[in-house]
CSV table of C-alpha atoms in Angstrom, one decimal:
chain,number,residue,atom,x,y,z
A,267,MET,CA,11.0,-1.7,-21.8
A,268,ILE,CA,10.7,-3.2,-18.3
A,269,ARG,CA,13.6,-5.4,-17.4
A,270,SER,CA,12.5,-6.4,-13.9
A,271,LYS,CA,10.5,-5.3,-10.9
A,272,SER,CA,10.9,-5.9,-7.1
A,273,LEU,CA,8.2,-5.5,-4.4
A,274,HIS,CA,9.4,-3.7,-1.4
A,275,GLY,CA,6.3,-3.3,0.7
A,276,MET,CA,2.6,-4.2,0.8
A,277,ASN,CA,-0.2,-3.4,3.3
A,278,ILE,CA,-3.9,-3.6,3.7
A,279,VAL,CA,-5.9,-0.7,5.1
A,280,PHE,CA,-9.5,-0.8,6.6
A,281,LEU,CA,-11.0,2.7,6.9
A,282,PHE,CA,-13.9,3.1,9.3
A,283,ARG,CA,-16.6,5.7,9.1
A,284,GLU,CA,-16.3,8.8,11.4
A,285,GLY,CA,-17.6,8.6,14.9
A,286,ILE,CA,-18.6,5.0,15.1
A,287,ILE,CA,-15.4,3.3,16.1
A,288,THR,CA,-13.2,3.3,19.2
A,289,PRO,CA,-9.5,2.4,19.2
A,290,PRO,CA,-8.6,-1.2,20.0
A,291,SER,CA,-7.3,-1.7,23.5
A,292,ASN,CA,-3.6,-2.4,24.1
A,293,GLU,CA,-4.6,-5.8,25.5
A,294,ALA,CA,-6.6,-6.7,22.4
A,295,LEU,CA,-3.7,-5.8,20.1
A,296,ILE,CA,-1.1,-7.8,22.2
A,297,GLY,CA,-3.6,-10.7,22.3
A,298,LEU,CA,-3.8,-11.0,18.5
A,299,PHE,CA,-0.9,-13.5,18.5
A,300,GLN,CA,-0.5,-16.5,20.8
A,301,GLY,CA,2.2,-19.1,21.6
A,302,ASP,CA,5.3,-19.0,19.4
A,303,ALA,CA,3.8,-16.4,17.2
A,304,SER,CA,3.8,-13.9,20.1
A,305,ARG,CA,7.6,-14.1,20.7
A,306,GLY,CA,9.1,-10.7,20.7
A,307,VAL,CA,5.9,-8.7,20.2
A,308,HIS,CA,6.3,-5.0,21.0
A,309,LEU,CA,3.5,-2.4,21.3
A,310,LEU,CA,4.0,1.4,20.9
A,311,ASP,CA,1.1,3.5,22.0
A,312,ASP,CA,1.4,7.2,21.1
A,313,THR,CA,-1.5,8.8,23.0
A,314,ALA,CA,-0.5,12.3,21.9
A,315,ILE,CA,-1.5,11.6,18.2
A,316,GLY,CA,-3.8,8.6,18.8
A,317,THR,CA,-1.7,5.9,17.0
A,318,LYS,CA,-0.7,2.4,18.0
A,319,MET,CA,1.8,0.0,16.4
A,320,LEU,CA,2.2,-3.7,17.2
A,321,ASP,CA,5.4,-5.2,15.9
A,322,VAL,CA,5.3,-9.0,15.5
A,323,PRO,CA,8.8,-10.1,14.4
A,324,SER,CA,8.1,-13.8,14.4
A,325,GLN,CA,5.5,-13.2,11.6
A,326,ASN,CA,7.2,-10.3,9.9
A,327,VAL,CA,3.9,-8.3,10.4
A,328,GLN,CA,3.1,-4.9,11.8
A,329,VAL,CA,-0.3,-3.8,12.9
A,330,PHE,CA,-1.1,-0.1,13.0
A,331,TRP,CA,-4.1,1.9,14.4
A,332,GLU,CA,-4.1,5.4,13.0
A,333,GLY,CA,-7.2,7.5,13.9
A,334,ARG,CA,-9.9,5.5,12.2
A,335,ARG,CA,-7.6,3.3,10.1
A,336,LEU,CA,-6.5,-0.2,10.7
A,337,ARG,CA,-3.4,-1.0,8.7
A,338,ILE,CA,-1.6,-4.4,8.5
A,339,GLU,CA,1.9,-4.3,7.0
A,340,ASP,CA,3.6,-7.3,5.5
A,341,LYS,CA,7.4,-7.1,6.0
A,342,LYS,CA,8.2,-10.3,4.1
A,343,ASN,CA,7.9,-8.6,0.7
A,344,GLN,CA,6.3,-11.6,-0.9
A,345,GLU,CA,4.4,-11.3,-4.2
A,346,PRO,CA,0.6,-11.0,-3.7
A,347,ASP,CA,0.1,-14.5,-5.1
A,348,GLU,CA,2.4,-16.0,-2.5
A,349,SER,CA,1.5,-13.7,0.4
A,350,SER,CA,-0.5,-14.7,3.5
A,351,LEU,CA,-1.3,-11.0,4.2
A,352,PHE,CA,-4.9,-11.2,3.0
A,353,LYS,CA,-5.8,-14.0,5.4
A,354,SER,CA,-3.8,-12.4,8.2
A,355,ALA,CA,-5.5,-9.0,7.7
A,356,TRP,CA,-9.0,-10.5,7.8
A,357,ASP,CA,-8.2,-12.6,10.9
A,358,ILE,CA,-6.9,-9.5,12.6
A,359,PHE,CA,-10.0,-7.4,11.6
A,360,GLU,CA,-12.4,-10.1,12.9
A,361,LYS,CA,-10.6,-10.5,16.2
A,362,LEU,CA,-10.5,-6.7,16.9
A,363,PHE,CA,-13.8,-5.7,15.4
A,364,PRO,CA,-16.2,-8.7,15.2
A,365,GLU,CA,-19.2,-6.4,15.5
A,366,LYS,CA,-18.0,-3.7,13.1
A,367,LYS,CA,-18.2,-5.4,9.7
A,368,GLU,CA,-20.8,-2.9,8.5
A,369,ALA,CA,-18.9,0.2,9.8
A,370,LEU,CA,-16.5,0.7,7.0
A,371,GLU,CA,-15.9,3.6,4.6
A,372,GLY,CA,-13.5,1.6,2.5
A,373,VAL,CA,-10.8,-1.0,2.3
A,374,GLY,CA,-7.7,-1.1,0.1
A,375,ALA,CA,-4.2,-2.3,-0.5
A,376,ASN,CA,-0.9,-0.4,-1.1
A,377,PHE,CA,2.1,-1.7,-3.0
A,378,ASP,CA,5.6,-0.2,-3.1
A,379,LEU,CA,7.8,-1.3,-6.0
A,380,TYR,CA,10.9,-0.6,-8.0
A,381,TYR,CA,10.9,-1.1,-11.8
A,382,GLN,CA,14.1,-1.5,-13.7
A,383,PHE,CA,14.2,-0.6,-17.4
A,384,SER,CA,16.4,-1.6,-20.3
A,385,ASP,CA,16.7,1.9,-21.7
A,386,VAL,CA,17.9,5.1,-19.9
A,387,ILE,CA,15.0,7.2,-18.6
A,388,ARG,CA,15.8,10.8,-19.8
A,389,LEU,CA,14.8,12.9,-16.8
A,390,GLU,CA,15.2,16.4,-18.2
A,391,GLU,CA,13.7,15.5,-21.5
A,392,ILE,CA,10.6,14.2,-19.9
A,393,PHE,CA,10.3,17.2,-17.6
A,394,SER,CA,10.8,19.6,-20.6
A,395,ARG,CA,7.5,18.3,-22.1
A,396,LEU,CA,5.8,20.0,-19.1
A,397,HIS,CA,8.0,23.1,-18.6
A,398,PRO,CA,10.8,24.6,-20.7
A,399,THR,CA,13.3,24.9,-17.9
A,400,PRO,CA,16.0,27.5,-18.7
A,401,LYS,CA,19.5,26.1,-18.7
A,402,MET,CA,21.5,28.3,-16.4
A,403,LEU,CA,25.0,27.6,-15.1
A,404,GLY,CA,24.8,25.2,-12.3
A,405,ASP,CA,21.1,24.4,-12.7
A,406,SER,CA,20.2,20.7,-12.9
A,407,LEU,CA,17.0,18.7,-12.4
A,408,LEU,CA,17.8,16.3,-9.5
A,409,ASP,CA,14.6,14.2,-9.5
A,410,PHE,CA,11.1,14.2,-10.9
A,411,GLY,CA,7.8,12.3,-10.3
A,412,TRP,CA,4.1,12.5,-11.0
A,413,GLN,CA,0.9,11.3,-9.6
A,414,TRP,CA,-2.6,10.4,-10.9
A,415,THR,CA,-5.8,8.8,-9.7
A,416,VAL,CA,-8.3,6.8,-11.8
A,417,GLY,CA,-11.9,6.2,-11.0
A,418,MET,CA,-12.7,2.7,-12.2
A,419,GLY,CA,-16.1,1.5,-13.7
A,420,ASP,CA,-16.8,-0.6,-10.6
A,421,GLY,CA,-16.5,2.5,-8.3
A,422,SER,CA,-13.1,1.7,-7.0
A,423,LEU,CA,-10.1,4.1,-7.2
A,424,GLU,CA,-6.5,3.4,-8.3
A,425,GLY,CA,-3.8,5.8,-7.3
A,426,TYR,CA,-0.3,6.0,-8.9
A,427,PHE,CA,2.7,7.8,-7.5
A,428,VAL,CA,5.8,7.5,-9.7
A,429,LYS,CA,9.3,8.8,-9.3
A,430,ILE,CA,12.4,8.5,-11.4
A,431,THR,CA,15.0,7.4,-8.9
A,432,ALA,CA,17.9,6.4,-11.2
A,433,PRO,CA,18.6,6.5,-14.9
A,434,LEU,CA,17.2,3.0,-15.3
A,435,GLU,CA,14.7,2.9,-12.4
A,436,LEU,CA,11.3,4.0,-11.3
A,437,ALA,CA,9.9,3.9,-7.8
A,438,VAL,CA,6.1,3.3,-7.8
A,439,HIS,CA,3.6,3.4,-5.1
A,440,PHE,CA,0.2,1.9,-6.1
A,441,ASN,CA,-3.0,2.1,-4.2
A,442,LYS,CA,-6.2,0.2,-4.9
A,443,HIS,CA,-9.2,1.4,-2.9
A,444,LEU,CA,-12.7,-0.1,-2.7
A,445,ARG,CA,-15.4,2.2,-1.5
A,446,VAL,CA,-17.5,-0.2,0.6
A,447,ARG,CA,-19.5,0.1,3.7
A,448,ALA,CA,-19.3,-3.6,4.7
A,449,LEU,CA,-16.4,-6.0,4.9
A,450,PRO,CA,-16.1,-7.9,1.6
A,451,ARG,CA,-15.2,-11.6,1.5
A,452,MET,CA,-11.5,-12.1,1.8
A,453,GLU,CA,-11.3,-14.2,-1.3
A,454,GLU,CA,-13.1,-11.6,-3.4
A,455,PHE,CA,-10.9,-8.8,-2.1
A,456,ALA,CA,-7.7,-10.8,-2.7
A,457,THR,CA,-8.7,-11.6,-6.3
A,458,ILE,CA,-9.3,-7.9,-7.1
A,459,MET,CA,-6.0,-6.8,-5.6
A,460,LYS,CA,-4.0,-9.5,-7.2
A,461,GLY,CA,-5.5,-8.7,-10.6
A,462,SER,CA,-4.8,-4.9,-10.2
A,463,TYR,CA,-1.3,-5.7,-9.2
A,464,ARG,CA,-0.7,-7.8,-12.3
A,465,ASN,CA,-2.2,-5.0,-14.5
A,466,LEU,CA,0.3,-2.6,-13.0
A,467,ASP,CA,3.0,-3.9,-15.4
A,468,HIS,CA,0.9,-2.9,-18.4
A,469,THR,CA,0.3,0.6,-17.0
A,470,ILE,CA,3.9,1.3,-16.0
A,471,GLY,CA,5.2,-0.3,-19.2
A,472,GLY,CA,3.0,2.1,-21.3
A,473,LEU,CA,4.5,5.3,-19.9
A,474,ALA,CA,6.2,7.4,-22.5
A,475,LEU,CA,9.7,7.4,-21.0
């Protein structure tokens, strides 16, 4: 039974189609935040691998450009119902790419969580259902995890990455991806992501641990 959970990271990713987007300029990235919000901003531009990262400590936000992906990371670790990340991500997208709302391949959100359980998670017993590991002197299973992806009826994808990190704990990375070619309304996207996040408890709680 799940005893508690804690959110340790959340981000929103906009994926652009191949060949129709150019990286945002350094000036455009630095200019995203003005006044007090711009205090302490720092830009890293790695031209060798084509990535950029803008750190905005006053807002606890980081903005990444990675090939053809725009990723906005919330460092406040607030629950989705309380987070301002959805609005911030849409504001950033529209400032950087006001003419590219029809240039997407998809948009999604990622959540990193830890679940704590009331009962001990029996690592070797779970693994033995998959493979009868021989018990040799000194052999021990140190960790174990699994991954699966589900295609939803609305065409979206849900990806789950689960790892046993302690006798009473699971680490979970959850991805919800919408395959869209045009930028959806922020309110619609937020509603979908918040609903999927709430449903995660049911999915993780149903694992045969």
